[in-house]
Coordinates of C-alpha atoms in Angstrom, one line a residue:
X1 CA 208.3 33.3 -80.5
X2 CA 206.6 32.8 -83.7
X3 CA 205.0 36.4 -85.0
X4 CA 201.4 34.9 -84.6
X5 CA 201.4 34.2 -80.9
X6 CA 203.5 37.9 -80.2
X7 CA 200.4 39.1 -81.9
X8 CA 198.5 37.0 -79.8
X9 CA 200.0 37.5 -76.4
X10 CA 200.4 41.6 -77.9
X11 CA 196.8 42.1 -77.8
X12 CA 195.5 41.0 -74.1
X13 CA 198.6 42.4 -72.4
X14 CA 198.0 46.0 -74.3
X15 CA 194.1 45.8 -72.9
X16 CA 196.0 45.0 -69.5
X17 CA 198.5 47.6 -69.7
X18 CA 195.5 50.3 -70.6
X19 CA 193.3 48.8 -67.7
X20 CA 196.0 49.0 -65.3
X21 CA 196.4 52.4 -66.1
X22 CA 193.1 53.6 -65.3
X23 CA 194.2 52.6 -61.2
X24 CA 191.4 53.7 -58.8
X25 CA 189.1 54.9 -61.7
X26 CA 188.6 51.2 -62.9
X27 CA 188.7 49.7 -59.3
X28 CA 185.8 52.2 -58.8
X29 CA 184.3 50.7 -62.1
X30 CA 184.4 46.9 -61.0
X31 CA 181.5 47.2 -58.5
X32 CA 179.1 48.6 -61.3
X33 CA 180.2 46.2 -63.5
X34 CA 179.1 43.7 -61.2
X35 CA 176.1 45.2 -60.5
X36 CA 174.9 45.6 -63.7
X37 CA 175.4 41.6 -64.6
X38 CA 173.8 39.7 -62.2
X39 CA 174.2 36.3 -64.1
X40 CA 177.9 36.7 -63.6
X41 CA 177.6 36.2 -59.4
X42 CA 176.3 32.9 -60.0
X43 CA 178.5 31.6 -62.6
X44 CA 182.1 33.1 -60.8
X45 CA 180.5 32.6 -56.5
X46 CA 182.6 29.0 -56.2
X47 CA 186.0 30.6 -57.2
X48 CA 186.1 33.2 -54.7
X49 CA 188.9 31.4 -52.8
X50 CA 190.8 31.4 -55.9
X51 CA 190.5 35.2 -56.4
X52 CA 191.6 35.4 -53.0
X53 CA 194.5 33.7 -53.5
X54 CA 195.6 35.3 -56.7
X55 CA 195.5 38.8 -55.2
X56 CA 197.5 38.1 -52.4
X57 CA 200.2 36.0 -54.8
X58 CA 200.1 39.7 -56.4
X59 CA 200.8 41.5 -53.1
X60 CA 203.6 38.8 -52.3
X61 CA 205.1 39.3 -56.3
X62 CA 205.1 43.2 -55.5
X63 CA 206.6 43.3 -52.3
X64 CA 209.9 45.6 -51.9
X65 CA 212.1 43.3 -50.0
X66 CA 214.2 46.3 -48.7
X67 CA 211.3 48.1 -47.3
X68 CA 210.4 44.6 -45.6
X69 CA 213.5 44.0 -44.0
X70 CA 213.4 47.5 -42.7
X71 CA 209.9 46.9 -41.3
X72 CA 210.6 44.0 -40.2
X73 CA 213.6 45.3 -37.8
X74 CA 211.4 47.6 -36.1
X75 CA 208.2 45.2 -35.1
X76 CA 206.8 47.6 -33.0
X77 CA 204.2 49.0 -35.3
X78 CA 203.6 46.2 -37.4
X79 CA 202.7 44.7 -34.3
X80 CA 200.4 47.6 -32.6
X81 CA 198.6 47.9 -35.8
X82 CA 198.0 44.1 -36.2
X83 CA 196.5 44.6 -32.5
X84 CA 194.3 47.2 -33.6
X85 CA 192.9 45.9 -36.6
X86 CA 192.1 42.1 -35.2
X87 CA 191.5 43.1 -31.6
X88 CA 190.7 46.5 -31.2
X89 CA 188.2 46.3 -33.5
X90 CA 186.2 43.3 -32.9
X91 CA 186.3 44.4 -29.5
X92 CA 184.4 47.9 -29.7
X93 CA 182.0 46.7 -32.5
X94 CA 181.0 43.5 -30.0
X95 CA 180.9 45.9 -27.5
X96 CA 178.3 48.2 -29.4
X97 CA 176.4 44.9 -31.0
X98 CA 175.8 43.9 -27.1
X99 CA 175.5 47.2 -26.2
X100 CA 172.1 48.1 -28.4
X101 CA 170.7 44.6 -28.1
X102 CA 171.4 44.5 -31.9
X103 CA 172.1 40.6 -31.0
X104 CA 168.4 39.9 -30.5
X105 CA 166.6 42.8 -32.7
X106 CA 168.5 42.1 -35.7
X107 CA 170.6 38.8 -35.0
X108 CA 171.5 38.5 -38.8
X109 CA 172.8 41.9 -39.0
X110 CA 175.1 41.1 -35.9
X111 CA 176.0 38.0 -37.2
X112 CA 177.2 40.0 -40.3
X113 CA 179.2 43.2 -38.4
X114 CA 180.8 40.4 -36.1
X115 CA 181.9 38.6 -39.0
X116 CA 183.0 41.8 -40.6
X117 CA 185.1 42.9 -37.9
X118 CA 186.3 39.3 -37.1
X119 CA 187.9 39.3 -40.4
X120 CA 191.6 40.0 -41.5
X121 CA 192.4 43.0 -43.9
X122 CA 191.4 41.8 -47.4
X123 CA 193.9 40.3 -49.7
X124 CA 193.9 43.0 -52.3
X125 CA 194.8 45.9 -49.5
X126 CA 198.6 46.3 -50.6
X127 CA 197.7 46.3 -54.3
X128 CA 195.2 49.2 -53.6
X129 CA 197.7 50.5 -51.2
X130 CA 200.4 50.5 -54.2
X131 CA 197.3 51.9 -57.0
X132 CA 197.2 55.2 -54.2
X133 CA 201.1 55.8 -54.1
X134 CA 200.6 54.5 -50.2
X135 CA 203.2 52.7 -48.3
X136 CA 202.1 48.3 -49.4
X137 CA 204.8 47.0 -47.7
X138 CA 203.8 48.1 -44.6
X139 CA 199.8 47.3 -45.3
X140 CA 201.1 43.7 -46.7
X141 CA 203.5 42.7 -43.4
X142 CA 200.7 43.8 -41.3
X143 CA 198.2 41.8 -43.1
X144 CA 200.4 38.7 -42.5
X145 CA 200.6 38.9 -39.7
X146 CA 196.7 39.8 -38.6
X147 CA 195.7 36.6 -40.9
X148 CA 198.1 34.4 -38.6
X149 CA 196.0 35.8 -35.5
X150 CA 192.7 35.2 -37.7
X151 CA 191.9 31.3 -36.2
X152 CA 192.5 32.1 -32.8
X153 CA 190.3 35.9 -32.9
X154 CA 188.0 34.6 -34.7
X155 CA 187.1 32.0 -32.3
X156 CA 187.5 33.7 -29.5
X157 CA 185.1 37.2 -30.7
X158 CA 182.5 34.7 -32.0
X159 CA 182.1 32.9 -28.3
X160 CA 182.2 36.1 -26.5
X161 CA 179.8 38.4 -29.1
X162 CA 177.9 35.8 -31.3
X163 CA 176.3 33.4 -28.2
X164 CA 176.1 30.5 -30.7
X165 CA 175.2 31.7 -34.0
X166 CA 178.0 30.9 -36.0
X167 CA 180.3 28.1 -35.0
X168 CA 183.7 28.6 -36.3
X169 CA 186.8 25.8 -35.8
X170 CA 189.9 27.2 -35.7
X171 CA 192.1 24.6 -37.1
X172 CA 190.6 24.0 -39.8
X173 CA 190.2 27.6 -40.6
X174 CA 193.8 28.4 -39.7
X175 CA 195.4 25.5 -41.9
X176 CA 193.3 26.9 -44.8
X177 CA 194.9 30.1 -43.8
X178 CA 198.6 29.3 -43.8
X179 CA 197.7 27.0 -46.8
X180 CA 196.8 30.1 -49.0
X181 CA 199.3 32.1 -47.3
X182 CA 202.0 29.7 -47.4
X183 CA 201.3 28.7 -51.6
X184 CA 200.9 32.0 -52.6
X185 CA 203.4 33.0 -51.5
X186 CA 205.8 30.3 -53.2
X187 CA 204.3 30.7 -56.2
X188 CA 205.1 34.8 -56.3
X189 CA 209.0 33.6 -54.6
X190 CA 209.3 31.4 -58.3
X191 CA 207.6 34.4 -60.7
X192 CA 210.2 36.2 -58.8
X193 CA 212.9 34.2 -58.9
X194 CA 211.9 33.3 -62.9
X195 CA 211.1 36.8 -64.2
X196 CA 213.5 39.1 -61.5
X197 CA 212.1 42.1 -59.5
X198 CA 213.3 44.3 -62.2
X199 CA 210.9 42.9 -64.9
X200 CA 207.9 42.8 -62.4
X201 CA 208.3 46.9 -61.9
X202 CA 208.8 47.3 -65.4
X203 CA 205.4 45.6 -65.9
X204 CA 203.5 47.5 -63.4
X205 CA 200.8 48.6 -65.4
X206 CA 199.6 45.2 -66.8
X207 CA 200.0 43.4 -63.4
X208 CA 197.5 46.0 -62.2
X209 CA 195.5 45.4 -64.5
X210 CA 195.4 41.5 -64.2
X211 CA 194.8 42.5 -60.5
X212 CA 191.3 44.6 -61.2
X213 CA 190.4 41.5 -63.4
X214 CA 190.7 39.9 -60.0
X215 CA 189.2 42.1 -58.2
X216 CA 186.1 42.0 -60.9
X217 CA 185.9 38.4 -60.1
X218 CA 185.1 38.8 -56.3
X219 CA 183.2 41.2 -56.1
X220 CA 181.0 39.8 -59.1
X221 CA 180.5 36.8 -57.1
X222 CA 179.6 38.8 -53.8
X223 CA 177.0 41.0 -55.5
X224 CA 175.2 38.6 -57.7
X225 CA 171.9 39.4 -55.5
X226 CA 172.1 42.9 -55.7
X227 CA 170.2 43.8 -58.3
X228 CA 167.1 41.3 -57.1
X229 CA 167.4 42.5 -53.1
X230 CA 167.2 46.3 -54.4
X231 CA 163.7 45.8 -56.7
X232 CA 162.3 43.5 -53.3
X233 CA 163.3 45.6 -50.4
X234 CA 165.0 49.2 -51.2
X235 CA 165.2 50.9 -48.2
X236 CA 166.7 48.0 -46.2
X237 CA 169.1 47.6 -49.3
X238 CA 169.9 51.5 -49.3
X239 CA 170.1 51.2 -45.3
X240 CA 172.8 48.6 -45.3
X241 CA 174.9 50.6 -47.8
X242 CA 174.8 53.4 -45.9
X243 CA 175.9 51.4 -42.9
X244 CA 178.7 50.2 -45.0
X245 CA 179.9 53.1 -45.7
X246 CA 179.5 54.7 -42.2
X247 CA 181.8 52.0 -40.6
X248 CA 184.6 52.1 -43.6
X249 CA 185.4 56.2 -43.5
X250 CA 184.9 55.7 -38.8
X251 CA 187.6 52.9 -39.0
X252 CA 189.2 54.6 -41.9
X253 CA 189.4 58.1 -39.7
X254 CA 189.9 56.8 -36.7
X255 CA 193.0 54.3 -37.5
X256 CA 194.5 57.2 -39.3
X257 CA 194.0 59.8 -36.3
X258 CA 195.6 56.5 -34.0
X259 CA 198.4 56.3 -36.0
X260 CA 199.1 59.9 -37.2
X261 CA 202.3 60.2 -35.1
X262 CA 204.4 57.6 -37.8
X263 CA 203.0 60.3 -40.5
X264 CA 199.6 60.9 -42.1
X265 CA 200.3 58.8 -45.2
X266 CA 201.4 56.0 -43.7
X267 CA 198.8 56.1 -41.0
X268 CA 196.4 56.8 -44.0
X269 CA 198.0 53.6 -45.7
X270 CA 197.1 51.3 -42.4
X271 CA 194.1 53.0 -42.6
X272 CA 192.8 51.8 -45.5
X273 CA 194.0 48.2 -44.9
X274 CA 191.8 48.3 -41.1
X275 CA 188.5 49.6 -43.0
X276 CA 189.0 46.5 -45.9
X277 CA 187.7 43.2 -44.2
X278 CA 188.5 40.0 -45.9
X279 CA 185.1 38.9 -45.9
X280 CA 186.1 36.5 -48.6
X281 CA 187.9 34.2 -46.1
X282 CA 184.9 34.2 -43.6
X283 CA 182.5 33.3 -45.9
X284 CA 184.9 30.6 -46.9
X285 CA 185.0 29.1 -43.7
X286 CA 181.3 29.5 -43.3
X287 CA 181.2 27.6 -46.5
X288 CA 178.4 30.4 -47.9
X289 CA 175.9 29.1 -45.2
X290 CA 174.9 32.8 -44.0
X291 CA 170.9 33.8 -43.9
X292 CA 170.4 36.0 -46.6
X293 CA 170.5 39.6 -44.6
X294 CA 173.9 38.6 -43.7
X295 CA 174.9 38.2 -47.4
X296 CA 173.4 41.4 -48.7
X297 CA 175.4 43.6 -46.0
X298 CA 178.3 41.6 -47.5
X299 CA 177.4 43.0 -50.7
X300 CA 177.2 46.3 -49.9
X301 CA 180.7 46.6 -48.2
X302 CA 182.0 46.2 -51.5
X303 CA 180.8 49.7 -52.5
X304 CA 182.9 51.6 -50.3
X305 CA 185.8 49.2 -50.3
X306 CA 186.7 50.1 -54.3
X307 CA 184.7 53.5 -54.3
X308 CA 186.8 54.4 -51.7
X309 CA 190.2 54.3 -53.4
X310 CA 189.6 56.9 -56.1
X311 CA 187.7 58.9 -54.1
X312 CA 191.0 59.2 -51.1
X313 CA 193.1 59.6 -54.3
X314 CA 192.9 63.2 -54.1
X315 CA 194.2 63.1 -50.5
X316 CA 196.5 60.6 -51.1
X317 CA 198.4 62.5 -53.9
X318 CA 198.7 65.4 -51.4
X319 CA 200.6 63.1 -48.7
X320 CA 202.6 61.6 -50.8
X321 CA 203.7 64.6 -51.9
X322 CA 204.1 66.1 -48.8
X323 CA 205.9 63.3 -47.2
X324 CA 208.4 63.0 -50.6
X325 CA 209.2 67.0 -50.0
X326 CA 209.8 66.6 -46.1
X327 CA 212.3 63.4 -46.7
X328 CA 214.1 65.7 -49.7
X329 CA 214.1 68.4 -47.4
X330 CA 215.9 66.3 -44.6
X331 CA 218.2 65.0 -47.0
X332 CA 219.2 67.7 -48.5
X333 CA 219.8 70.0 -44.9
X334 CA 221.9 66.9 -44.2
X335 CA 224.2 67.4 -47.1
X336 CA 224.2 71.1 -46.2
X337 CA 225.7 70.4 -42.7
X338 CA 228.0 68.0 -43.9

């Protein structure tokens, strides 16, 4: 390659390589960002099903085929924890929607926790997962598998919870689904198969940072209102962050407390994957048409979903390093016996 274009190409992948370095600290930054520019909602809003698809041909480029086989020979959790997240949850938030009338005081509100829980983990869980040290094998074959279940949940929770509000049809939801699923991940088998696994770990840092560049792009496009909907009604605006943040750390908490018995890092791992909804998908098979209460909440889920992340780091670091000392431990009484 001529020395011009190295210069060229030298220059955006070094910016990568520093961004991707800055992990949960520039995931964190990416919601202010899009806070701050407004303009940027409306200009990047029609390419959110893009985005998604680029961070889960990520997750698919990253995956550690070893660890995936492995997980893959012992179903059992991947499939309790795909039960959890797509009916265990829809199923005790409908429950407490019916259950306080929220249906009929605040139907757009309802309309927007239903779709919330309705939802599959989001797309960029495993790349998170990886950014915290976690286990994003495990987060990514779960998350296949609850986006399969997606058209036929889906459905089903919004007869039962949203009595008509929101019609949803499931095949044409579902072959969007296995559409995205199905090219993105062909796409990261041929960057695989073109650039080997061994190249793709050695540019770790720079992939991360193309991924927060994604990540910028959604949540631009989800928060373009912010700004306005903060000046014209504060408190309800403050209100539904709070809210936000008060059903990410319960699901958080309460899928790592479920699942504590496979080990606290990788129960924090599914943990983190249940509290991050792919509210991208839903609003891509509502085709946008939500009232605008519904899109606000929306919003303000993004603040905890990449505020989150650095602020678990801290915890994350300490089981990782806890579960690293326990397997050297095992290992190394093993070699001691034998």
């Amino acid at each position: 390659m001529p020395p011009v274009l190295q210069n060229i190409f030298a220059l955006p992948l070094r910016g990568l390589t520093w961004l991707g370095g800055q992990g949960t600290r520039a995931v964190a930054a990416v919601v202010f960002i899009a806070l701050a520019v407004p303009p940027l909602g409306a200009l990047l809003r029609p390419y959110v099903t893009e985005a998604i698809f680029v961070l889960l041909c990520i997750s698919f480029m990253r995956v550690d085929l070893a660890a995936l086989t492995g997980h893959l020979r012992r179903p059992a959790l991947v499939a309790t924890a795909t039960v959890w997240t797509m009916i265990g949850v829809p199923v005790i938030i409908g429950l407490i929607v019916h259950v306080t009338g929220l249906t009929a005081r605040a139907p757009d509100l309802a309309l927007a926790l239903m779709l919330q829980s309705m939802a599959s983990p989001m797309m960029a869980a495993p790349a998170l997962a990886a950014l915290m040290g976690l286990d994003a094998t495990l987060v990514l074959v779960t998350l296949v598998s609850a986006t399969a279940l997606v058209p036929f949940t889906a459905s089903l929770f919004a007869s039962l919870f949203l009595d008509g509000m929101l019609s949803i049809s499931p095949p044409a939801l579902g072959l969007k689904l296995l559409g995205i699923l199905a090219a993105s991940l062909l796409a990261a088998t041929v960057i695989r198969q073109i650039f080997g696994a061994a190249a793709i770990q050695r540019h770790r840092q720079p992939i991360d940072g193309f991924n927060i560049v994604i990540l910028l792009v959604f949540a631009t496009a989800i928060m373009g209102d912010v700004a306005s909907d903060l000046v014209a009604r504060p408190v309800s605006t403050i209100g539904f962050a709070a809210l936000a943040f008060a059903i990410y750390f319960t699901l958080l908490a309460v899928t790592t407390l479920l699942f504590r018995r496979i080990g606290y890092e990788r129960a924090l791992a599914l943990g983190l994957m249940v509290s991050q909804r792919n509210l991208g998908l839903m609003l891509a098979a509502t085709a946008g048409a939500l009232p605008p209460t519904t899109w606000l909440y929306f919003a303000m889920t993004q603040f905890p979903i990449h505020l989150a992340p650095y602020m678990l780091m801290p915890i994350a670091r300490r089981l990782t390093a806890r579960a690293q000392a326990s397997g050297a431990a095992a290992t190394g009484g093993k070699a001691a016996s034998g």
